[in-house]
Coordinates of C-alpha atoms and ligand atoms in Angstrom, one line a residue:
M16 CA -3.8 -12.0 -10.1
N17 CA -5.3 -9.2 -11.6
Y18 CA -3.9 -6.3 -9.8
L19 CA -0.6 -7.4 -10.0
Q20 CA -1.1 -6.9 -13.5
D21 CA -2.2 -3.7 -13.2
L22 CA 0.4 -2.7 -10.8
N23 CA 2.5 -3.5 -13.3
W24 CA 0.7 -1.6 -16.1
R25 CA 1.3 1.6 -13.6
Y26 CA 4.3 3.7 -13.8
A27 CA 5.2 7.5 -13.2
V28 CA 3.8 9.4 -16.0
K29 CA 6.0 11.9 -17.3
R30 CA 3.8 13.0 -20.3
M31 CA 0.3 13.0 -20.4
N32 CA -2.0 13.8 -23.3
G33 CA -4.5 16.1 -21.9
N34 CA -7.6 13.6 -21.8
K35 CA -10.4 14.4 -19.5
V36 CA -11.0 11.1 -16.9
P37 CA -14.7 10.4 -16.5
T38 CA -15.9 11.4 -12.5
S39 CA -16.7 7.6 -11.8
K40 CA -13.4 6.4 -12.2
M41 CA -12.1 9.6 -10.5
N42 CA -14.6 9.1 -7.7
N43 CA -13.6 6.0 -7.5
I44 CA -10.1 7.2 -6.8
L45 CA -11.1 9.6 -4.1
E46 CA -13.1 6.7 -2.1
A47 CA -9.9 4.4 -2.1
I48 CA -8.1 7.5 -0.9
R49 CA -10.7 7.8 1.9
L50 CA -10.5 3.9 2.6
A51 CA -6.5 4.2 3.5
P52 CA -6.0 2.7 6.7
T53 CA -4.1 5.8 8.9
S54 CA -2.3 5.4 12.5
L55 CA -5.1 5.7 15.4
G56 CA -7.8 6.2 12.6
L57 CA -7.6 9.8 12.4
Q58 CA -7.3 10.2 9.1
P59 CA -4.7 13.3 10.2
F60 CA -5.1 14.8 6.5
D61 CA -7.2 16.9 3.5
V62 CA -7.1 15.8 0.5
L63 CA -7.5 18.7 -2.3
V64 CA -9.1 18.5 -5.8
I65 CA -7.6 20.2 -8.7
E66 CA -9.3 19.8 -11.8
D67 CA -9.6 24.0 -13.1
Q68 CA -7.0 24.0 -15.7
E69 CA -6.5 28.0 -15.0
L70 CA -5.2 27.0 -10.8
R71 CA -3.4 24.1 -12.4
E72 CA -1.8 26.6 -14.6
K73 CA -1.0 29.2 -11.7
M74 CA 0.7 26.1 -9.7
S75 CA 2.7 24.4 -12.6
P76 CA 5.7 27.0 -11.7
A77 CA 5.3 26.0 -8.1
I78 CA 5.7 22.3 -9.1
Y79 CA 8.8 23.1 -11.1
N80 CA 7.0 22.6 -14.7
Q81 CA 6.6 19.4 -14.5
P82 CA 4.3 19.0 -17.5
Q83 CA 1.6 16.6 -16.1
V84 CA 0.7 19.3 -13.8
I85 CA -1.1 21.1 -17.0
E86 CA -1.3 17.9 -19.2
G87 CA -3.0 15.5 -16.7
A88 CA -6.8 16.2 -16.1
A89 CA -6.5 16.8 -11.9
L90 CA -4.5 16.9 -9.2
L91 CA -4.5 15.8 -5.6
V92 CA -3.0 17.9 -3.2
F93 CA -2.2 15.6 -0.1
A94 CA -2.2 18.0 2.7
A95 CA -1.0 16.9 6.3
W96 CA -2.2 18.8 9.2
K97 CA 0.2 21.0 10.9
N98 CA -1.2 20.0 14.3
V99 CA -3.9 17.2 15.6
S100 CA -6.7 19.7 18.1
E101 CA -8.2 18.2 20.8
E102 CA -11.2 19.6 19.0
K103 CA -10.2 17.2 16.0
V104 CA -10.2 14.1 18.0
E105 CA -13.5 15.3 19.4
Q106 CA -15.1 15.0 15.9
Y107 CA -13.6 12.0 15.9
M108 CA -15.0 10.3 19.0
Q109 CA -18.7 11.8 17.8
N110 CA -17.4 10.4 14.1
I111 CA -17.0 6.7 15.9
A112 CA -19.8 7.4 18.2
N113 CA -22.6 8.6 15.0
T114 CA -21.3 5.5 13.0
R115 CA -21.3 2.8 15.0
N116 CA -24.3 3.8 17.0
S117 CA -22.4 3.9 20.5
D118 CA -22.0 6.4 23.3
V119 CA -19.6 9.1 22.7
A120 CA -18.8 8.7 26.9
S121 CA -17.7 5.5 26.2
L122 CA -14.9 6.5 24.0
D123 CA -13.8 8.5 26.4
G124 CA -10.5 6.1 27.7
F125 CA -9.4 6.3 23.5
K126 CA -10.1 9.7 23.0
N127 CA -7.4 10.2 26.3
M128 CA -5.3 8.0 25.2
I129 CA -4.8 10.1 21.7
L130 CA -4.2 13.0 23.4
D131 CA -1.7 11.7 25.6
S132 CA 0.2 9.7 22.7
L133 CA 0.3 13.6 21.3
K134 CA 1.0 14.8 24.3
V135 CA 4.4 13.7 24.4
K136 CA 5.2 14.5 20.6
T137 CA 6.7 17.7 18.9
P138 CA 4.9 20.0 16.8
S139 CA 7.2 18.7 14.6
E140 CA 6.8 15.0 15.5
I141 CA 2.9 15.2 15.3
F142 CA 3.4 16.8 11.7
Q143 CA 5.8 14.1 10.7
W144 CA 3.3 11.3 11.7
N145 CA 0.5 13.1 9.5
A146 CA 2.6 13.0 6.9
R147 CA 3.4 9.8 7.2
Q148 CA -0.5 8.9 6.8
A149 CA -0.8 11.0 4.1
Y150 CA 1.4 8.7 2.0
I151 CA -0.1 5.8 2.9
A152 CA -3.3 7.6 1.2
L153 CA -0.9 8.2 -1.5
G154 CA 0.0 5.2 -1.7
Y155 CA -3.7 3.5 -2.2
A156 CA -4.3 6.6 -4.5
T157 CA -1.8 5.4 -7.0
A158 CA -2.9 1.7 -7.1
A159 CA -6.1 2.8 -7.2
A160 CA -5.7 4.5 -10.3
A161 CA -4.0 1.8 -11.9
F162 CA -7.0 -0.6 -11.2
E163 CA -9.2 2.2 -13.0
K164 CA -6.9 2.0 -15.9
V165 CA -6.1 5.7 -15.3
D166 CA -2.4 6.9 -15.2
S167 CA -0.9 9.2 -12.3
T168 CA 2.4 10.7 -11.3
P169 CA 3.2 10.5 -7.4
M170 CA 4.8 13.8 -7.0
E171 CA 7.4 15.5 -4.5
G172 CA 9.2 18.0 -6.6
F173 CA 7.5 21.0 -5.9
S174 CA 7.9 23.8 -3.4
V175 CA 5.7 23.3 0.0
D176 CA 6.0 27.1 0.8
A177 CA 4.7 28.2 -2.9
V178 CA 2.3 25.0 -3.1
N179 CA 0.9 26.5 0.2
Q180 CA 0.8 29.7 -0.6
I181 CA -1.3 29.2 -3.9
L182 CA -3.6 27.2 -2.0
S183 CA -3.9 29.1 1.2
L184 CA -2.8 26.2 3.4
E185 CA -1.0 27.5 6.2
E186 CA -4.4 29.6 7.0
K187 CA -6.2 26.4 6.9
G188 CA -3.9 24.6 9.4
L189 CA -1.8 22.5 6.2
S190 CA 0.8 22.1 4.7
A191 CA 1.5 20.3 0.9
V192 CA 3.2 16.8 1.4
S193 CA 2.8 15.1 -1.8
I194 CA 0.8 15.8 -5.0
L195 CA -1.0 13.2 -7.5
A196 CA -0.9 14.1 -11.4
I197 CA -4.0 12.1 -12.6
G198 CA -4.2 11.6 -16.0
Y199 CA -3.5 9.4 -19.3
R200 CA -0.1 9.0 -20.7
D201 CA 1.0 10.4 -23.7
E202 CA 2.9 7.5 -25.1
E203 CA 4.7 9.0 -28.2
K204 CA 6.3 12.0 -25.6
D205 CA 6.9 9.8 -22.9
F206 CA 10.1 8.4 -23.1
L207 CA 9.5 5.4 -20.0
A208 CA 5.9 4.7 -21.6
N209 CA 7.4 0.9 -22.5
A210 CA 10.6 1.0 -20.4
P211 CA 10.7 -2.4 -18.0
K212 CA 10.0 -1.7 -14.4
V213 CA 13.4 -1.3 -11.5
R214 CA 13.0 -3.0 -8.9
R215 CA 14.8 -4.6 -6.4
P216 CA 15.3 -8.4 -6.8
A217 CA 12.6 -9.9 -4.8
E218 CA 16.0 -12.2 -3.1
S219 CA 17.4 -9.2 -1.6
F220 CA 14.2 -7.0 -0.7
F221 CA 12.5 -9.9 1.2
T222 CA 14.4 -11.8 4.0
L223 CA 12.3 -15.1 5.8
Y224 CA 12.8 -15.3 9.1
E225 CA 12.8 -19.0 9.1
N226 CA 14.6 -19.8 12.5
T227 CA 16.0 -18.4 15.7
A228 CA 19.2 -18.1 14.2
E229 CA 18.6 -15.1 12.3
V230 CA 17.5 -13.2 16.0
A231 CA 20.3 -11.1 18.0
Ligands
FMN305 C1 7.0 10.4 -2.6 C2 7.0 10.3 -4.2 C3 7.8 11.6 -4.9 C4 8.0 11.3 -6.3 N1 8.5 12.3 -7.1 C5 8.4 12.1 -8.4 C6 7.8 13.8 -8.9 O1 8.0 14.6 -8.4 N2 8.3 13.6 -10.2 C7 7.9 12.5 -10.9 O2 8.1 12.7 -12.0 N3 8.2 11.4 -11.0 C8 8.1 11.0 -9.0 N4 8.0 10.1 -8.6 C9 8.2 8.7 -9.5 C10 9.2 7.7 -8.6 O3 10.4 8.5 -9.6 C11 9.0 6.6 -9.4 O4 7.5 6.3 -8.6 C12 10.1 5.3 -9.2 O5 11.4 5.9 -10.2 C13 9.7 4.1 -9.8 O6 8.9 4.3 -10.9 P1 7.3 3.6 -11.3 O7 6.4 4.7 -9.9 O8 7.4 4.3 -12.5 O9 7.2 2.1 -11.0 C14 7.6 10.0 -7.1 C15 7.0 9.2 -6.1 C16 7.0 9.1 -5.0 C17 6.3 7.4 -4.4

């Protein structure tokens, strides 16, 4: 049950103390992101790792001057692919074939199923779908950080256009969807450091469907 203690320990930190995060811990958080599940296994987003202080200072206004941006040790920018090209799908098939030592042609059915499912979606639907996959990884990252006893703040409070522009994301076929600040809490400055966690009670959050009487 240690993971529940860790998940209770974590909170969306508002003030950080500037301490660096050891590379091994940072790498474990990144590996957890890489291991996050995604629809069809496509992983249709990139994660930009920004430790450079100068760049974080430049980005700060675009993230509405939230203090964690500068007081933390790093920013992870989750940037969803604007579309899923046939080339990306083919690269994925090649990755499966290489990893599992199989013939890429044997994956044609799977490839065509993916391409057909993309054809019936609008560009906006594809981007939103990609963004949802990035959010799963954002969740993994917050949990992994907690397991490493590293603090983090998931953030949507930023100007997408400004962040995209600073990081030249549009040119790369990407758009920022969420940002995770990584670092260590400053207990003295952070008014939320010792605040009890606010969550809906389990009784109204979860509904147990025990028998068919619950079903229409
Ligand atoms: C997608 C997402 C976006 C968020 N954006 C911000 C943000 O921009 N700034 C911030 O301080 N907290 C942000 N939060 C933190 C939430 O307010 C916080 O997770 C929530 O109130 C629950 O509290 P806890 O995480 O501290 O337990 C965000 C959380 C999520 C999941």
